[in-house]
mmCIF file of C-alpha atoms in Angstrom:
data_model
loop_
_atom_site.group_PDB
_atom_site.id
_atom_site.type_symbol
_atom_site.label_atom_id
_atom_site.label_comp_id
_atom_site.label_asym_id
_atom_site.label_seq_id
_atom_site.Cartn_x
_atom_site.Cartn_y
_atom_site.Cartn_z
ATOM 1 C CA MET A 222 11.043 22.575 -6.708
ATOM 2 C CA SER A 223 11.331 23.294 -3.045
ATOM 3 C CA GLN A 224 13.752 21.923 -0.552
ATOM 4 C CA PRO A 225 13.213 18.995 1.880
ATOM 5 C CA ALA A 226 13.500 20.142 5.338
ATOM 6 C CA PRO A 227 13.586 18.118 8.691
ATOM 7 C CA LEU A 228 10.094 16.927 9.278
ATOM 8 C CA ASN A 229 8.397 18.533 12.664
ATOM 9 C CA PRO A 230 5.475 16.508 13.313
ATOM 10 C CA LEU A 231 3.740 19.130 15.627
ATOM 11 C CA SER A 232 3.727 21.472 12.967
ATOM 12 C CA LEU A 233 3.643 19.644 9.434
ATOM 13 C CA PRO A 234 0.777 20.818 7.772
ATOM 14 C CA LEU A 235 -2.269 18.158 7.872
ATOM 15 C CA HIS A 236 -3.825 19.449 4.789
ATOM 16 C CA GLY A 237 -3.210 19.365 1.080
ATOM 17 C CA SER A 238 -0.592 16.909 -0.331
ATOM 18 C CA ARG A 239 2.908 15.938 1.523
ATOM 19 C CA LEU A 240 5.869 14.030 0.507
ATOM 20 C CA ILE A 241 7.443 12.425 3.662
ATOM 21 C CA GLU A 242 10.662 10.485 2.942
ATOM 22 C CA ALA A 243 12.306 8.473 5.311
ATOM 23 C CA SER A 244 14.357 5.477 5.658
ATOM 24 C CA ALA A 245 14.847 2.449 7.758
ATOM 25 C CA GLY A 246 14.402 3.116 11.147
ATOM 26 C CA THR A 247 14.138 6.507 11.383
ATOM 27 C CA GLY A 248 10.273 6.718 12.954
ATOM 28 C CA LYS A 249 8.201 6.315 10.377
ATOM 29 C CA THR A 250 5.412 4.587 12.835
ATOM 30 C CA PHE A 251 6.231 6.950 15.595
ATOM 31 C CA THR A 252 5.478 9.883 13.421
ATOM 32 C CA ILE A 253 2.395 8.365 11.753
ATOM 33 C CA ALA A 254 0.696 7.962 15.040
ATOM 34 C CA LEU A 255 1.327 11.451 16.450
ATOM 35 C CA LEU A 256 -0.113 12.840 13.292
ATOM 36 C CA TYR A 257 -3.124 10.852 13.727
ATOM 37 C CA VAL A 258 -3.121 11.746 17.106
ATOM 38 C CA ARG A 259 -3.524 15.727 15.805
ATOM 39 C CA LEU A 260 -5.829 14.899 13.111
ATOM 40 C CA VAL A 261 -8.117 13.367 15.809
ATOM 41 C CA LEU A 262 -7.875 16.627 18.250
ATOM 42 C CA GLY A 263 -8.203 19.178 15.160
ATOM 43 C CA GLY A 264 -6.405 22.796 15.117
ATOM 44 C CA HIS A 265 -5.446 24.270 18.599
ATOM 45 C CA ARG A 266 -6.995 27.629 17.719
ATOM 46 C CA VAL A 267 -9.010 29.161 15.149
ATOM 47 C CA ASP A 268 -5.990 30.199 12.865
ATOM 48 C CA ASP A 269 -4.335 26.964 13.189
ATOM 49 C CA ASP A 270 -3.373 26.882 9.612
ATOM 50 C CA THR A 271 -1.227 23.290 10.162
ATOM 51 C CA ALA A 272 -4.416 21.768 11.068
ATOM 52 C CA PHE A 273 -7.110 19.970 8.841
ATOM 53 C CA VAL A 274 -10.454 21.841 8.474
ATOM 54 C CA ARG A 275 -12.326 19.848 11.275
ATOM 55 C CA PRO A 276 -11.362 17.276 13.952
ATOM 56 C CA LEU A 277 -11.504 13.388 12.162
ATOM 57 C CA THR A 278 -12.827 9.933 13.896
ATOM 58 C CA PRO A 279 -10.945 6.998 12.903
ATOM 59 C CA PRO A 280 -13.182 5.487 10.128
ATOM 60 C CA GLU A 281 -12.027 9.056 8.464
ATOM 61 C CA ILE A 282 -8.609 8.509 8.624
ATOM 62 C CA LEU A 283 -7.094 6.097 5.626
ATOM 63 C CA VAL A 284 -3.610 4.805 6.776
ATOM 64 C CA VAL A 285 -2.355 2.148 4.193
ATOM 65 C CA THR A 286 1.050 -0.291 4.311
ATOM 66 C CA PHE A 287 2.481 -2.983 2.618
ATOM 67 C CA THR A 288 2.155 -5.949 4.449
ATOM 68 C CA ASN A 289 -0.836 -7.447 6.681
ATOM 69 C CA ALA A 290 1.983 -7.854 9.445
ATOM 70 C CA ALA A 291 2.498 -3.913 9.169
ATOM 71 C CA THR A 292 -1.073 -3.366 9.339
ATOM 72 C CA GLN A 293 -1.704 -4.840 12.824
ATOM 73 C CA GLU A 294 1.258 -3.341 14.163
ATOM 74 C CA LEU A 295 0.672 0.155 12.844
ATOM 75 C CA ARG A 296 -3.254 -0.118 14.275
ATOM 76 C CA GLU A 297 -1.852 -1.078 17.365
ATOM 77 C CA ARG A 298 0.598 1.834 17.888
ATOM 78 C CA ILE A 299 -1.999 4.437 16.782
ATOM 79 C CA ARG A 300 -4.470 2.885 19.469
ATOM 80 C CA ASN A 301 -1.303 3.219 22.135
ATOM 81 C CA ARG A 302 -0.617 6.703 21.546
ATOM 82 C CA LEU A 303 -4.267 7.856 21.228
ATOM 83 C CA VAL A 304 -4.222 5.862 24.975
ATOM 84 C CA GLU A 305 -1.387 8.259 25.771
ATOM 85 C CA ALA A 306 -1.934 11.454 24.470
ATOM 86 C CA ALA A 307 -5.629 10.688 26.173
ATOM 87 C CA GLU A 308 -4.044 10.429 29.373
ATOM 88 C CA VAL A 309 -1.567 13.303 28.701
ATOM 89 C CA PHE A 310 -4.618 15.596 28.155
ATOM 90 C CA ARG A 311 -6.240 14.503 31.459
ATOM 91 C CA ALA A 312 -2.810 16.147 33.567
ATOM 92 C CA ASP A 313 -2.079 12.612 34.194
ATOM 93 C CA GLY A 314 1.159 12.053 32.044
ATOM 94 C CA GLN A 315 3.682 14.705 33.186
ATOM 95 C CA GLU A 316 6.457 11.941 32.729
ATOM 96 C CA SER A 317 4.906 11.151 29.474
ATOM 97 C CA ASP A 318 6.676 11.758 25.859
ATOM 98 C CA SER A 319 7.900 15.489 25.398
ATOM 99 C CA LEU A 320 6.216 15.685 22.103
ATOM 100 C CA LEU A 321 2.896 14.817 23.380
ATOM 101 C CA LEU A 322 3.379 17.589 26.193
ATOM 102 C CA GLU A 323 4.280 20.111 23.783
ATOM 103 C CA LEU A 324 1.099 19.201 22.063
ATOM 104 C CA ARG A 325 -1.198 19.384 25.147
ATOM 105 C CA ASP A 326 0.511 23.080 25.430
ATOM 106 C CA GLN A 327 -0.519 24.186 22.394
ATOM 107 C CA TYR A 328 -4.155 23.769 23.579
ATOM 108 C CA ASP A 329 -6.216 26.036 25.881
ATOM 109 C CA PRO A 330 -6.105 24.160 29.373
ATOM 110 C CA ALA A 331 -10.051 24.733 29.493
ATOM 111 C CA THR A 332 -10.293 22.517 26.558
ATOM 112 C CA TRP A 333 -7.903 19.574 27.715
ATOM 113 C CA PRO A 334 -10.933 17.667 29.418
ATOM 114 C CA ALA A 335 -12.553 17.643 26.027
ATOM 115 C CA CYS A 336 -9.433 16.614 24.067
ATOM 116 C CA SER A 337 -9.041 13.601 26.288
ATOM 117 C CA ARG A 338 -12.414 12.245 25.508
ATOM 118 C CA ARG A 339 -11.779 12.807 22.201
ATOM 119 C CA LEU A 340 -8.645 10.698 21.816
ATOM 120 C CA ALA A 341 -10.226 8.243 24.179
ATOM 121 C CA LEU A 342 -13.533 7.491 22.017
ATOM 122 C CA ALA A 343 -10.904 7.383 19.254
ATOM 123 C CA ALA A 344 -8.665 4.950 20.830
ATOM 124 C CA GLU A 345 -11.789 2.902 21.272
ATOM 125 C CA TRP A 346 -12.975 3.446 17.660
ATOM 126 C CA MET A 347 -9.576 2.039 16.358
ATOM 127 C CA ASP A 348 -11.381 -1.726 15.574
ATOM 128 C CA GLU A 349 -13.528 0.110 12.969
ATOM 129 C CA ALA A 350 -10.397 2.228 11.582
ATOM 130 C CA ALA A 351 -9.311 2.347 8.103
ATOM 131 C CA VAL A 352 -5.585 0.859 8.351
ATOM 132 C CA SER A 353 -5.174 -1.680 5.642
ATOM 133 C CA THR A 354 -2.694 -2.988 3.191
ATOM 134 C CA ILE A 355 -2.892 -1.154 -0.344
ATOM 135 C CA HIS A 356 -4.304 -4.388 -1.811
ATOM 136 C CA SER A 357 -6.755 -4.478 0.572
ATOM 137 C CA TRP A 358 -7.943 -0.870 0.271
ATOM 138 C CA CYS A 359 -8.049 -1.206 -3.150
ATOM 139 C CA TYR A 360 -10.376 -5.008 -2.899
ATOM 140 C CA ARG A 361 -12.156 -2.926 -0.410
ATOM 141 C CA MET A 362 -13.483 -0.287 -2.706
ATOM 142 C CA LEU A 363 -13.821 -2.438 -5.571
ATOM 143 C CA ARG A 364 -16.441 -4.546 -3.792
ATOM 144 C CA GLU A 365 -18.074 -1.594 -2.014
ATOM 145 C CA HIS A 366 -18.654 0.618 -5.128
ATOM 146 C CA ALA A 367 -19.461 -2.502 -7.756
ATOM 147 C CA PHE A 368 -21.834 -0.212 -9.428
ATOM 148 C CA ASP A 369 -19.824 2.667 -10.254
ATOM 149 C CA SER A 370 -16.545 0.555 -11.152
ATOM 150 C CA GLY A 371 -17.686 -1.743 -12.907
ATOM 151 C CA SER A 372 -16.588 -4.692 -11.529
ATOM 152 C CA LEU A 373 -18.074 -7.986 -9.826
ATOM 153 C CA PHE A 374 -19.590 -7.947 -6.763
ATOM 154 C CA SER A 375 -18.234 -11.396 -5.680
ATOM 155 C CA LEU A 376 -14.170 -10.780 -6.102
ATOM 156 C CA ASN A 377 -11.488 -12.772 -4.569
ATOM 157 C CA LEU A 378 -8.145 -11.046 -3.125
ATOM 158 C CA GLU A 379 -5.250 -13.105 -4.625
ATOM 159 C CA ASN A 380 -2.107 -12.593 -2.483
ATOM 160 C CA ASP A 381 -0.572 -15.370 -3.930
ATOM 161 C CA GLN A 382 -0.809 -16.310 -7.446
ATOM 162 C CA ARG A 383 1.679 -19.097 -8.283
ATOM 163 C CA GLU A 384 -1.049 -21.261 -7.504
ATOM 164 C CA LEU A 385 -3.355 -19.534 -10.528
ATOM 165 C CA GLU A 386 -0.068 -19.332 -12.690
ATOM 166 C CA GLN A 387 0.122 -23.205 -12.180
ATOM 167 C CA GLU A 388 -3.288 -23.795 -13.068
ATOM 168 C CA VAL A 389 -2.713 -21.910 -16.635
ATOM 169 C CA VAL A 390 0.346 -23.894 -17.326
ATOM 170 C CA ARG A 391 -0.935 -26.866 -16.985
ATOM 171 C CA ASP A 392 -4.261 -26.096 -18.970
ATOM 172 C CA TYR A 393 -1.728 -24.635 -21.584
ATOM 173 C CA TRP A 394 0.254 -28.316 -20.971
ATOM 174 C CA ARG A 395 -3.525 -30.345 -21.756
ATOM 175 C CA SER A 396 -4.482 -28.228 -24.457
ATOM 176 C CA PHE A 397 -1.294 -27.893 -26.612
ATOM 177 C CA TYR A 398 1.115 -30.599 -25.909
ATOM 178 C CA TYR A 399 -1.146 -33.361 -25.479
ATOM 179 C CA PRO A 400 -2.473 -33.858 -28.776
ATOM 180 C CA LEU A 401 1.195 -33.661 -30.377
ATOM 181 C CA ASP A 402 2.517 -36.926 -31.989
ATOM 182 C CA SER A 403 5.193 -38.990 -30.213
ATOM 183 C CA ASP A 404 8.027 -37.165 -32.101
ATOM 184 C CA ALA A 405 6.960 -33.799 -31.336
ATOM 185 C CA LEU A 406 5.847 -34.656 -27.701
ATOM 186 C CA GLY A 407 9.338 -35.897 -27.389
ATOM 187 C CA THR A 408 10.876 -32.525 -28.219
ATOM 188 C CA VAL A 409 8.811 -31.053 -25.577
ATOM 189 C CA ILE A 410 9.968 -33.338 -22.786
ATOM 190 C CA SER A 411 13.476 -32.727 -23.882
ATOM 191 C CA TYR A 412 13.070 -29.417 -22.633
ATOM 192 C CA TRP A 413 10.357 -29.739 -19.754
ATOM 193 C CA LYS A 414 9.559 -32.754 -18.116
ATOM 194 C CA SER A 415 6.696 -31.611 -16.849
ATOM 195 C CA PRO A 416 4.355 -28.540 -16.220
ATOM 196 C CA ASP A 417 6.095 -27.903 -13.035
ATOM 197 C CA ASP A 418 9.371 -27.583 -15.353
ATOM 198 C CA LEU A 419 7.546 -25.262 -17.335
ATOM 199 C CA HIS A 420 6.046 -23.092 -14.718
ATOM 200 C CA ILE A 421 9.614 -22.546 -13.101
ATOM 201 C CA LEU A 422 11.125 -21.074 -16.343
ATOM 202 C CA VAL A 423 8.426 -19.132 -17.534
ATOM 203 C CA GLN A 424 7.882 -17.625 -14.477
ATOM 204 C CA ARG A 425 11.190 -15.748 -14.605
ATOM 205 C CA LEU A 426 9.683 -14.011 -17.554
ATOM 206 C CA LEU A 427 6.547 -12.944 -15.911
ATOM 207 C CA PRO A 428 8.405 -9.485 -14.527
ATOM 208 C CA GLU A 429 8.920 -8.575 -18.243
ATOM 209 C CA SER A 430 5.793 -9.802 -19.620
ATOM 210 C CA GLU A 431 4.566 -6.159 -19.746
ATOM 211 C CA ALA A 432 7.411 -5.380 -22.309
ATOM 212 C CA LEU A 433 6.383 -7.620 -25.052
ATOM 213 C CA GLY A 434 3.421 -5.474 -26.246
ATOM 214 C CA ALA A 435 5.994 -1.978 -25.890
ATOM 215 C CA LYS A 436 6.967 -2.637 -29.742
ATOM 216 C CA ALA A 437 3.116 -2.709 -30.963
ATOM 217 C CA ARG A 438 2.566 0.119 -28.940
ATOM 218 C CA ALA A 439 5.709 2.195 -29.823
ATOM 219 C CA GLN A 440 4.583 1.633 -33.522
ATOM 220 C CA ARG A 441 1.003 2.989 -32.143
ATOM 221 C CA HIS A 442 2.626 5.999 -30.512
ATOM 222 C CA PRO A 443 6.266 6.514 -31.370
ATOM 223 C CA GLY A 444 6.882 9.443 -29.085
ATOM 224 C CA ARG A 445 5.697 7.726 -26.129
ATOM 225 C CA HIS A 446 8.365 5.314 -25.765
ATOM 226 C CA SER A 447 11.854 5.342 -25.149
ATOM 227 C CA GLY A 448 14.614 3.277 -26.830
ATOM 228 C CA ARG A 449 15.308 1.814 -23.131
ATOM 229 C CA THR A 450 11.745 0.362 -23.353
ATOM 230 C CA ARG A 451 12.421 -0.898 -26.896
ATOM 231 C CA ARG A 452 15.653 -2.754 -25.724
ATOM 232 C CA LYS A 453 14.031 -4.411 -22.795
ATOM 233 C CA ALA A 454 11.263 -6.129 -25.206
ATOM 234 C CA GLN A 455 14.059 -7.168 -27.339
ATOM 235 C CA ARG A 456 15.845 -8.768 -24.717
ATOM 236 C CA THR A 457 12.657 -10.364 -23.216
ATOM 237 C CA GLN A 458 11.953 -11.770 -26.602
ATOM 238 C CA SER A 459 15.580 -13.266 -27.490
ATOM 239 C CA ALA A 460 14.799 -14.707 -23.681
ATOM 240 C CA LEU A 461 11.722 -16.395 -24.957
ATOM 241 C CA VAL A 462 13.522 -17.780 -28.017
ATOM 242 C CA ARG A 463 16.486 -19.128 -26.129
ATOM 243 C CA LEU A 464 13.711 -20.696 -23.941
ATOM 244 C CA ALA A 465 11.825 -22.007 -26.572
ATOM 245 C CA GLY A 466 14.971 -23.523 -27.913
#
């Protein structure tokens, strides 16, 4: 296993798989934007072994993040970085970021005008750039490749499933509790006054729901499940018993 090394965004290889570890406030967005500039520019010489195989356009570069707010910020930061880099390659940015000046100096001055035009075009193209949340990208791929994925052409992306959960609980309440006699229904109501009360309690167990089937899977594949997984399933089952009274 290789040892981690400090990241240099001007020399990080842009081919293959790379893992970058960073904590909050260490310049992740700054680094992504500079790597994006390098992908747009392509190699600075024929034997540049850190560059991608060819220059890329924004629709060919996928950038994913976690939230919609971060997506918009990232898109704007990348666009601004492309504009700044285009100015530097026009030799108009002598007071610009030292990293951009260092990046420009890696290229033959005769290519600077062409590099500037490529960067400016990429900045104008950012409205079509593939910058999205992880779930939005998956949704887009399912929609565009419905035949290959076996999914429906019409899909709804649910960012908040609480309303769906409440609908399921209300349907369960109506199907199983309404037909009960008064004594049995009274017992139910002594625990949960309404479907909303039931939903609040069940919601606590949803993060553990995957463990409920662990026992059956462990019986089919004994070697694949650790004792920790079995204990997690047992705790979940015990919680259900307590919940049911």
